[in-house]
Coordinates of C-alpha atoms in Angstrom, one line a residue:
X1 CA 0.0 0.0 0.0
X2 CA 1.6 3.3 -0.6
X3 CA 1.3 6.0 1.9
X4 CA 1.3 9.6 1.5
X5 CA 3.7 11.2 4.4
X6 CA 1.3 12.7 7.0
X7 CA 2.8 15.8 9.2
X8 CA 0.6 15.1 12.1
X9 CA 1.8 16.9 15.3
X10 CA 1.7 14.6 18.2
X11 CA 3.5 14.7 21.8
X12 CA 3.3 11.4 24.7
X13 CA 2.7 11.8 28.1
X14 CA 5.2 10.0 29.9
X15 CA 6.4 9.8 33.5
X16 CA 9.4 7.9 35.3
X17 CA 6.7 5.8 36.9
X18 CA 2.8 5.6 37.6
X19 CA 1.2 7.9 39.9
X20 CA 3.2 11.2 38.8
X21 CA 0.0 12.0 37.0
X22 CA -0.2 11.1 33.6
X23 CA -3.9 10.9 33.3
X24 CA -4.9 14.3 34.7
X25 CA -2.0 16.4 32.7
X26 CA -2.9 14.1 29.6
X27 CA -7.0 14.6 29.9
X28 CA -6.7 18.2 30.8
X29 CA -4.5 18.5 27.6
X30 CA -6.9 17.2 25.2
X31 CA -9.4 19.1 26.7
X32 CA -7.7 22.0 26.7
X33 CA -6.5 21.6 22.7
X34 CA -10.0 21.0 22.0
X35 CA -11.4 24.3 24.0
X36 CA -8.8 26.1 21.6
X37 CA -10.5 24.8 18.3
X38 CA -8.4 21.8 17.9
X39 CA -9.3 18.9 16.6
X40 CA -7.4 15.9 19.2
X41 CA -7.0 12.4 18.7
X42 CA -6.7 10.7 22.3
X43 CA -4.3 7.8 22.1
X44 CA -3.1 5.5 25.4
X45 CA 0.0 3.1 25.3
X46 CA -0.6 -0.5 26.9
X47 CA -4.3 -2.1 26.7
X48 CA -5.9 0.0 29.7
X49 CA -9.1 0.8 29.0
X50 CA -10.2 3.2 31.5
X51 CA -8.0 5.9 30.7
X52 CA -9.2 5.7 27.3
X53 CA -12.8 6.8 27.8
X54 CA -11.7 9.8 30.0
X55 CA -9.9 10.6 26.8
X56 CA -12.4 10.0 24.8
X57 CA -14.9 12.6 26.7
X58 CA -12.2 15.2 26.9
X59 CA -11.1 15.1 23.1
X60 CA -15.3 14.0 21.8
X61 CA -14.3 11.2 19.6
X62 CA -12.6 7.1 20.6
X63 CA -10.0 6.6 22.8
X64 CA -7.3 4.6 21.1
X65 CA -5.1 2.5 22.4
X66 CA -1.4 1.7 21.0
X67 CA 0.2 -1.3 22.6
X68 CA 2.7 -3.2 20.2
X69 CA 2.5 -6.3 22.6
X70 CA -1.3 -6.7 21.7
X71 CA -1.5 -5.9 18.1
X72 CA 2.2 -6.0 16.8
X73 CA 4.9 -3.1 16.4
X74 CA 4.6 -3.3 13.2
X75 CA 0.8 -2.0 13.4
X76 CA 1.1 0.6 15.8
X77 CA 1.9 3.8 13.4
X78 CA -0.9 2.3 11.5
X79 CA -3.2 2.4 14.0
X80 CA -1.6 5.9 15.0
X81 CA -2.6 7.3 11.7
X82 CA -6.3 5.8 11.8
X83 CA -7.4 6.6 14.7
X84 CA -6.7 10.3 13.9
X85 CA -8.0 10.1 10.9
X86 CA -12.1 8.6 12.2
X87 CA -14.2 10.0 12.5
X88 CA -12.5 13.4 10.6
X89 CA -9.1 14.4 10.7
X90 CA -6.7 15.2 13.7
X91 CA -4.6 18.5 13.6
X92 CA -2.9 16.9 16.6
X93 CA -2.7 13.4 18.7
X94 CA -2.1 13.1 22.1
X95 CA -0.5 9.7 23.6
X96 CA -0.7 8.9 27.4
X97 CA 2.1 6.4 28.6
X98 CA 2.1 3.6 30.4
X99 CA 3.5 3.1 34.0
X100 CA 7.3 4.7 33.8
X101 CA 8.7 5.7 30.1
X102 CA 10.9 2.8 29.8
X103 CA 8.7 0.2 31.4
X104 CA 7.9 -2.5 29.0
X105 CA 6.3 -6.2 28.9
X106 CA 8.2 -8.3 32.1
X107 CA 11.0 -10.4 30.3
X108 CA 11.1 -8.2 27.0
X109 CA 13.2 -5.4 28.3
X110 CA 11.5 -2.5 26.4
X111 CA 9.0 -3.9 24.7
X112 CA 5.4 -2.4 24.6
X113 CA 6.5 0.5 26.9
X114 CA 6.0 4.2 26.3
X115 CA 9.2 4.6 25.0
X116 CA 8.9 2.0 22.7
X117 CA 6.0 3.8 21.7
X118 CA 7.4 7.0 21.0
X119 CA 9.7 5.3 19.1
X120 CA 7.6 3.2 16.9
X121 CA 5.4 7.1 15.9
X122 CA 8.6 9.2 15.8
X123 CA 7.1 11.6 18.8
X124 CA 8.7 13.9 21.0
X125 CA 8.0 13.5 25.1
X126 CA 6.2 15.4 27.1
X127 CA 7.7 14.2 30.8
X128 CA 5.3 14.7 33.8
X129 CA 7.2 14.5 37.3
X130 CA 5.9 14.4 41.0
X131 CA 8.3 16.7 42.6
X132 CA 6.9 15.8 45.7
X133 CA 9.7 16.3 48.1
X134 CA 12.5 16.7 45.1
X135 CA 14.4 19.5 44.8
X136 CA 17.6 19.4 42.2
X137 CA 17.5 15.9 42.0
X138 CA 14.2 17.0 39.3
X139 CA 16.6 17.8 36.7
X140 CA 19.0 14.9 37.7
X141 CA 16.2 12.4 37.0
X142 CA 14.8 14.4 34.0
X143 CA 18.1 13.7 32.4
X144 CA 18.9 10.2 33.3
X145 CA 15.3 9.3 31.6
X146 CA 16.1 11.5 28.5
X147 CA 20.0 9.4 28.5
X148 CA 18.8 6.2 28.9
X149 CA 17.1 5.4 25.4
X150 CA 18.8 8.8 23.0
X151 CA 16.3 7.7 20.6
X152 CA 13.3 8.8 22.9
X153 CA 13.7 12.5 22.8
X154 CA 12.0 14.0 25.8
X155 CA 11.2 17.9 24.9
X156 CA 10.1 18.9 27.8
X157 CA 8.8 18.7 30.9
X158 CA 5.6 19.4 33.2
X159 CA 6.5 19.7 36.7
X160 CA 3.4 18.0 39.2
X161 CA 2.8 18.5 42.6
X162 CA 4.6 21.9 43.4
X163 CA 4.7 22.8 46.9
X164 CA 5.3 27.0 46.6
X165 CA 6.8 29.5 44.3
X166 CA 10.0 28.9 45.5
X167 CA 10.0 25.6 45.0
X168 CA 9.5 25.9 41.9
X169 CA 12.1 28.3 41.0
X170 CA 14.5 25.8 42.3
X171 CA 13.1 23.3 39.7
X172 CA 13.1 25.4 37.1
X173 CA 16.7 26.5 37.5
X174 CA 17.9 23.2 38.2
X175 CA 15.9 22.1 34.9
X176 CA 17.6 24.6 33.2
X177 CA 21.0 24.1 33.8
X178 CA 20.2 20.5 31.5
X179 CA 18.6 22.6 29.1
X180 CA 15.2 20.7 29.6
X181 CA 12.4 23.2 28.7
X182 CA 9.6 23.3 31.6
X183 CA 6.4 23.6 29.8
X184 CA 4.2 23.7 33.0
X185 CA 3.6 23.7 36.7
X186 CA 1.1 22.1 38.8
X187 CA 0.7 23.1 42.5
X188 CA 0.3 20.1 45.1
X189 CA -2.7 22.1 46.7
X190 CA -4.6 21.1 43.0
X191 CA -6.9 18.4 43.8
X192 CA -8.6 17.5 40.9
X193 CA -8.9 13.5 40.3
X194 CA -11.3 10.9 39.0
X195 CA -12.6 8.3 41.4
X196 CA -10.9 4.8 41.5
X197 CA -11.2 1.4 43.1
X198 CA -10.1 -2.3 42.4
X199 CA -8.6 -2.1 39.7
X200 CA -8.1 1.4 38.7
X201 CA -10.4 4.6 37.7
X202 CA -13.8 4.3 37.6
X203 CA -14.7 4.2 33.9
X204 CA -16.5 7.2 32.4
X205 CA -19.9 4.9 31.7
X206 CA -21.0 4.1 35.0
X207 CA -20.2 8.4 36.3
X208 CA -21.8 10.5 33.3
X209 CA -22.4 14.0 34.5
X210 CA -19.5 13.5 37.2
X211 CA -17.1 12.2 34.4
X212 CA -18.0 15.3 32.0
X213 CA -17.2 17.9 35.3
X214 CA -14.3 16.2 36.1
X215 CA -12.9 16.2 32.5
X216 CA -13.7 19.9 32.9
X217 CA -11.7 20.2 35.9
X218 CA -8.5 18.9 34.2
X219 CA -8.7 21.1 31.1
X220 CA -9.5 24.3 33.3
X221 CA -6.5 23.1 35.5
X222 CA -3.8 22.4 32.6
X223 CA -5.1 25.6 30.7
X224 CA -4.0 27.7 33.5
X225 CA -0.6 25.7 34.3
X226 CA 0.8 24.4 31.2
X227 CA 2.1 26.9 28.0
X228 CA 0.0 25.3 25.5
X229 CA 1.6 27.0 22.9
X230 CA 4.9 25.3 23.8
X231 CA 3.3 22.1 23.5
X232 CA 1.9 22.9 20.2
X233 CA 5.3 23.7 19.1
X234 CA 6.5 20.7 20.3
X235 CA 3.9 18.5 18.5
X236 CA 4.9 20.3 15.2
X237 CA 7.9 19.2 16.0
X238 CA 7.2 15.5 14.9
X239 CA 8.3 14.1 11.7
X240 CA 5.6 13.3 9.3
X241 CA 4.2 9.8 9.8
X242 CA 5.3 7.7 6.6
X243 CA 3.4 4.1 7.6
X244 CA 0.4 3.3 5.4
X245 CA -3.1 3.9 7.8
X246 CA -3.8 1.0 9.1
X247 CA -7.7 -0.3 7.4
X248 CA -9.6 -2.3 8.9
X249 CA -11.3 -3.5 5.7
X250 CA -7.7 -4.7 4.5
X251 CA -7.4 -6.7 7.9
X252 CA -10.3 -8.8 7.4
X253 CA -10.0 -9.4 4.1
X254 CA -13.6 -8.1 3.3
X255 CA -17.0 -9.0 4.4
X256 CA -17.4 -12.9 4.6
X257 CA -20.9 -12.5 2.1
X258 CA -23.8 -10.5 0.9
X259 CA -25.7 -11.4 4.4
X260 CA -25.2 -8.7 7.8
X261 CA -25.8 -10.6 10.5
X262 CA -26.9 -8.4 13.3
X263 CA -24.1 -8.8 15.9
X264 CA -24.7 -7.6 19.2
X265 CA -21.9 -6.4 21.0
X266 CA -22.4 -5.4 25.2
X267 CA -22.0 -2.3 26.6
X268 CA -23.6 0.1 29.5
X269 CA -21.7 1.0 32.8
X270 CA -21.2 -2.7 33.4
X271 CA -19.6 -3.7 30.4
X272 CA -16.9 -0.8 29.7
X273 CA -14.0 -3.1 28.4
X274 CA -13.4 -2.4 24.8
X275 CA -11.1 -1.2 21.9
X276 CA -13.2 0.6 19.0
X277 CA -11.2 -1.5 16.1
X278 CA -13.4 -4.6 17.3
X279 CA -16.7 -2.9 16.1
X280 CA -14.8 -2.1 13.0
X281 CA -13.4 -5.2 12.6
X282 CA -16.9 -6.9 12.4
X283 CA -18.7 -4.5 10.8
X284 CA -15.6 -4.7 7.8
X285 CA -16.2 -8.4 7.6
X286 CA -19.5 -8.0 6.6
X287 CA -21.7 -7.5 10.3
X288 CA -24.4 -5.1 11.5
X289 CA -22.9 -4.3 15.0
X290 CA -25.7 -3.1 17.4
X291 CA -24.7 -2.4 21.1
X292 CA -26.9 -3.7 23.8
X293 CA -26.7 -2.5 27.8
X294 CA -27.2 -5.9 30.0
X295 CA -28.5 -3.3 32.8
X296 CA -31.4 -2.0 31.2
X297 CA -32.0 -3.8 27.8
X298 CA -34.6 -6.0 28.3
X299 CA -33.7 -8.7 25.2
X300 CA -31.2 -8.9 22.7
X301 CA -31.4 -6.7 19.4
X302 CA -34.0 -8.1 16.9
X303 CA -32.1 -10.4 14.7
X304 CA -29.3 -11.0 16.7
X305 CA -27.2 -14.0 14.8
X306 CA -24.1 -13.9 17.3
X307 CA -23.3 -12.0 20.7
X308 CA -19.7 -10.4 21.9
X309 CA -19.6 -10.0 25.6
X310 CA -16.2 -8.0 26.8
X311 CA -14.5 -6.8 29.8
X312 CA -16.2 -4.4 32.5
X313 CA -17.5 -4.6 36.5
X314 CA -20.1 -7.0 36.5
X315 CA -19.2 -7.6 40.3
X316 CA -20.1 -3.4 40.9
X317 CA -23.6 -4.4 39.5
X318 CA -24.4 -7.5 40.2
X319 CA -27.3 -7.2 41.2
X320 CA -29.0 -5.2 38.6
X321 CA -28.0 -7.3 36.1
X322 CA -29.3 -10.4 38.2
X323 CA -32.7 -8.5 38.2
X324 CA -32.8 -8.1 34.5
X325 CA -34.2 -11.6 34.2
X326 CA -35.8 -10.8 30.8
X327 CA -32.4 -10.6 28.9
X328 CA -30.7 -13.0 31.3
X329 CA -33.6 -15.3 30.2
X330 CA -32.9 -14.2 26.5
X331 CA -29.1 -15.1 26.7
X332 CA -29.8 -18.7 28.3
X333 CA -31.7 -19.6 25.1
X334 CA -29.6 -17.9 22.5
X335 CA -28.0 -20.5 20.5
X336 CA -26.0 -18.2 18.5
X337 CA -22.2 -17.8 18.6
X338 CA -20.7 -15.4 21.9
X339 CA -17.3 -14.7 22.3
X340 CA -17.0 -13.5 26.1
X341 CA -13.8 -12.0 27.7
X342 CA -13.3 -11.7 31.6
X343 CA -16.6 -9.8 32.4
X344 CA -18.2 -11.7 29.9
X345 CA -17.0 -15.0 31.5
X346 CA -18.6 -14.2 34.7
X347 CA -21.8 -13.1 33.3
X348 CA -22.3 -15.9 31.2
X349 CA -21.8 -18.3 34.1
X350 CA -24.3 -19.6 36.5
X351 CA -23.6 -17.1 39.3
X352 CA -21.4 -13.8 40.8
X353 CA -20.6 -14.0 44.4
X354 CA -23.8 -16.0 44.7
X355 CA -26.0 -14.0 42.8
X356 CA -27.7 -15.4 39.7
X357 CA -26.5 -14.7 36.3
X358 CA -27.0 -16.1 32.7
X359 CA -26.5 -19.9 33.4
X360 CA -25.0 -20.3 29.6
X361 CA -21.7 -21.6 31.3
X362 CA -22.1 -24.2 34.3
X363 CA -19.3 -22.2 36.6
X364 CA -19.4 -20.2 39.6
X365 CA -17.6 -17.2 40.1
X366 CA -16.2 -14.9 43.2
X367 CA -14.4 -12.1 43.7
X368 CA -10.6 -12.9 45.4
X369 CA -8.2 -11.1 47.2
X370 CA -5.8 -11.5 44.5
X371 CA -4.9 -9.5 41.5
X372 CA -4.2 -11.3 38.5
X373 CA -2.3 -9.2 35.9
X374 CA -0.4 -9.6 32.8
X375 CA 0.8 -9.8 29.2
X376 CA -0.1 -13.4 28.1
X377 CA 1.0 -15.1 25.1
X378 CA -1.8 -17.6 24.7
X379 CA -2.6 -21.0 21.8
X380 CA -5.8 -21.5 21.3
X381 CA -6.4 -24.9 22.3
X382 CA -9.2 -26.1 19.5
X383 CA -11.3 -24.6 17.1
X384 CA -14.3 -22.4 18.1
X385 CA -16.2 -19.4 16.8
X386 CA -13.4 -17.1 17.1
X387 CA -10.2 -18.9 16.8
X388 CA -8.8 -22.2 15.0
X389 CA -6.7 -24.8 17.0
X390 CA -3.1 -23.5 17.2
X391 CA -3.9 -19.8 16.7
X392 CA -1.5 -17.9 18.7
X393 CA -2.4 -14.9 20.2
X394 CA -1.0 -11.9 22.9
X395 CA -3.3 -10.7 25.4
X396 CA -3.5 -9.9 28.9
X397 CA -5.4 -10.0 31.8
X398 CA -6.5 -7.8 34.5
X399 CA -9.0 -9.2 37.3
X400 CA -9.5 -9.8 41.0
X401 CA -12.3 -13.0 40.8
X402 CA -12.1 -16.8 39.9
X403 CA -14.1 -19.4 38.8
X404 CA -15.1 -22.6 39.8
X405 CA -14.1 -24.6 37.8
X406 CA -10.8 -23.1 37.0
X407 CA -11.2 -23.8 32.8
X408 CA -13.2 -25.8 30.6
X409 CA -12.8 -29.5 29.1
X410 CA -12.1 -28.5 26.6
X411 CA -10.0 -25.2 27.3
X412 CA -10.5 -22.1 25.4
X413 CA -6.9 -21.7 25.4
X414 CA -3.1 -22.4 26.9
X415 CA -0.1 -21.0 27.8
X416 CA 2.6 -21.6 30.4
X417 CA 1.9 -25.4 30.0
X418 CA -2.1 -24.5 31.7
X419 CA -5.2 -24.9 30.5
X420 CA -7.5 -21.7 30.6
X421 CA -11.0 -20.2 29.4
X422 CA -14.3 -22.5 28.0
X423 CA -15.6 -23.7 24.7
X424 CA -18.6 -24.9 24.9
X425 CA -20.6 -25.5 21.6
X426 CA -20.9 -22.0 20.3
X427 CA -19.4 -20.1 22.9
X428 CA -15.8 -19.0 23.7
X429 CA -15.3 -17.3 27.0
X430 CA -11.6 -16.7 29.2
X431 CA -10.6 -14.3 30.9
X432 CA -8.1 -13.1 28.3
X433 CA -8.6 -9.6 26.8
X434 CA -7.5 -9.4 23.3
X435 CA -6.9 -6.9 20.4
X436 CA -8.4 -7.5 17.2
X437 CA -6.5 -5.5 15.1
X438 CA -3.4 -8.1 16.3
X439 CA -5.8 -10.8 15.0
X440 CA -8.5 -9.4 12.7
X441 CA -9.2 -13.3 11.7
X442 CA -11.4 -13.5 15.0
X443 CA -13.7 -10.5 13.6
X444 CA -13.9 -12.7 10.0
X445 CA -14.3 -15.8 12.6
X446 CA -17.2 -15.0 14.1
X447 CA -19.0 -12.7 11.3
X448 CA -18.7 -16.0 9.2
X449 CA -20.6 -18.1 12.1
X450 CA -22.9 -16.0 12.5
X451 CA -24.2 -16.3 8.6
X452 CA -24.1 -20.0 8.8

């Protein structure tokens, strides 16, 4: 495919670690860019999706995420230059970080970390640091994280957390004696912050108005703090992105046939867990994707030929989705194909913490005390509705509940010499999140089930 070199201006977000404030300086940034006129395509590194649909509020279009160990380096500027280019156009992207800059997969040194990242889309970084209780030692670790990868170029920096004007003057001299620009300042007395629990934020679905004032928070607080204008300039900055866009119709091929099967695809506060290239994905190999909220929905669409069930808090509503008995009732008897993931698992099963749910799977589920977290590399362990035997796929998972029993005979898939997940006639459910666009065949998969 040949590509027309695209000058999109684009900055990441980075920090030496998690907690220094990505999130708010990164939000309040592409609200702030879009209060000017802009038009700002939200990106996040690594396969969170939380962060994303703060993003996604602040900038009013999808949250994106880039993460090379789900979809493949080699997509990543791809994906870069669609997702700024749907619904319209970006004149600038923005690209939160993951955890610290050079903080990749466990094992794979740099691999899928922010730096990585910037690398892979040629962008400058914007650094955020916490200078609680820092002084000179600011500029000391400004420049070991710009020297230790000279191919991530860090252009700046917003300094978080400031405790008084003279503190920051110290910082700013000490910054400049390493001639690293400070592009903004954030006072420690700032207290503007979305909720979290478990296992993170709480998503933008389940807050509404809340999420929308506190989106409006962060753009208020980082157009007062941070020299917008500098960051601008820095943006422009970026070479122009040479990669073909990425296409999600090229992916799959092309649709499966003539038919649309209506493919009904959860969402609502309860089921939050999803990347924006699945829809595409489906509808590109030929489905009609209609959403459907397990909350309040009380059936599946009309004509529903197959059913994808991701990621979300089922536990944090439990028992409103137990009460919806109607689509709960609706699911039991669909013989269709589902693909579930995590969230989906548990509501397909035959109860949450002891509370009814779909009874499609015959498995219990509770939540744990343990967090189970990770990059997975993951063979699919026979053929179902969204995978053939052998396929090998990355994922990860992210969850704090087991199930009784532990997998499936036979296993949706295996890795680390364990089986994991259920196939069960029509249905494939694990706990494993995936990425599409690192598999589109899964989209072609199940759009081709679902018209037989």
């Amino acid at each position: 495919m040949v590509s027309v070199p695209w000058p999109l201006p684009r900055v990441v977000v980075a920090a030496p670690a998690s907690g220094h404030g990505k999130t708010t300086i990164a939000t309040g940034l592409l609200g702030a860019l879009r209060r000017r006129g802009h038009t700002v395509s939200p990106h996040k590194v690594g396969p969170d999706y939380i962060d994303p649909g703060y993003h996604a509020l602040a900038a009013g279009r999808p949250g994106r995420n880039l993460d090379p160990w789900l979809v493949g380096e080699e997509r990543v500027a791809g994906l870069l230059r669609h997702g700024a280019t749907v619904p319209s156009p970006a004149d600038i992207a923005v690209i939160e970080g993951v955890m610290g800059l050079h903080d990749g997969a466990v094992g794979h040194r740099s691999y899928a970390s922010t730096a990585h990242v910037a690398r892979l889309v040629a962008a400058p970084v914007l650094l955020v640091l916490d200078t609680t209780a820092q002084g000179r030692s600011a500029a000391a670790l400004a420049l070991g994280m710009a020297a230790f990868d000279p191919a991530v170029r860090i252009g700046g920096v917003v300094l978080n957390r400031i405790g008084s004007p003279r503190h920051e003057s110290l910082l700013r001299d000490a910054l400049a004696e390493v001639d690293v620009p400070v592009l903004g300042a954030v006072t420690r007395t700032t207290d503007v912050a979305a909720p979290s629990r478990h296992l993170g934020l709480v998503p933008v679905a389940e807050r509404a108005a809340e999420s929308v004032a506190v989106v409006d928070a962060l753009a208020d607080l980082v157009s007062a703090t941070v020299d917008l204008d500098a960051v601008l300039a820095l943006a422009r900055s970026a070479p122009p992105l040479t990669v073909p866009v990425w296409d999600p119709a090229a992916a799959v091929g092309g649709p499966t046939g003539s038919d649309r099967p209506v493919i009904a695809v959860a969402g609502g506060p309860a089921f939050t867990f999803g990347y924006t290239e699945t829809t595409e994905l489906l509808t590109a190999a030929g489905g009609t994707v209609v959403p459907f909220d397990p909350l309040r929905d009380r059936a599946l669409p009309s004509g529903t030929r197959a059913v994808v069930v991701g990621g979300g808090f089922p536990e944090v509503h439990v028992d409103a989705l137990a009460a919806n008995t109607g689509l709960r009732a609706d699911l039991a008897a669909f013989d269709g194909p589902v693909v579930a993931e995590c969230a989906g698992l548990l509501y397909l099963g035959r109860e949450l913490d002891g509370v009814p749910m779909c009874g499609r799977l015959d498995l219990t589920a509770r939540m744990t005390g343990r967090l189970t977290l990770g990059y997975r590399e993951a063979v699919a362990a026979v053929d179902s509705v969204a995978h053939g035997a052998g396929d090998q796929v990355r994922g990860h998972e992210f969850h704090r509940t087991g199930t009784d029993p532990g997998h499936g005979d036979p296993p949706a898939w295996r890795w680390d010499g364990t089986a994991h997940g259920f196939v069960t006639g029509r249905i494939h459910a694990s706990y494993l999140h995936t990425h599409w666009a690192g598999h589109p065949r899964a989209a072609r998969r199940l759009v081709a089930a679902a018209t037989r």
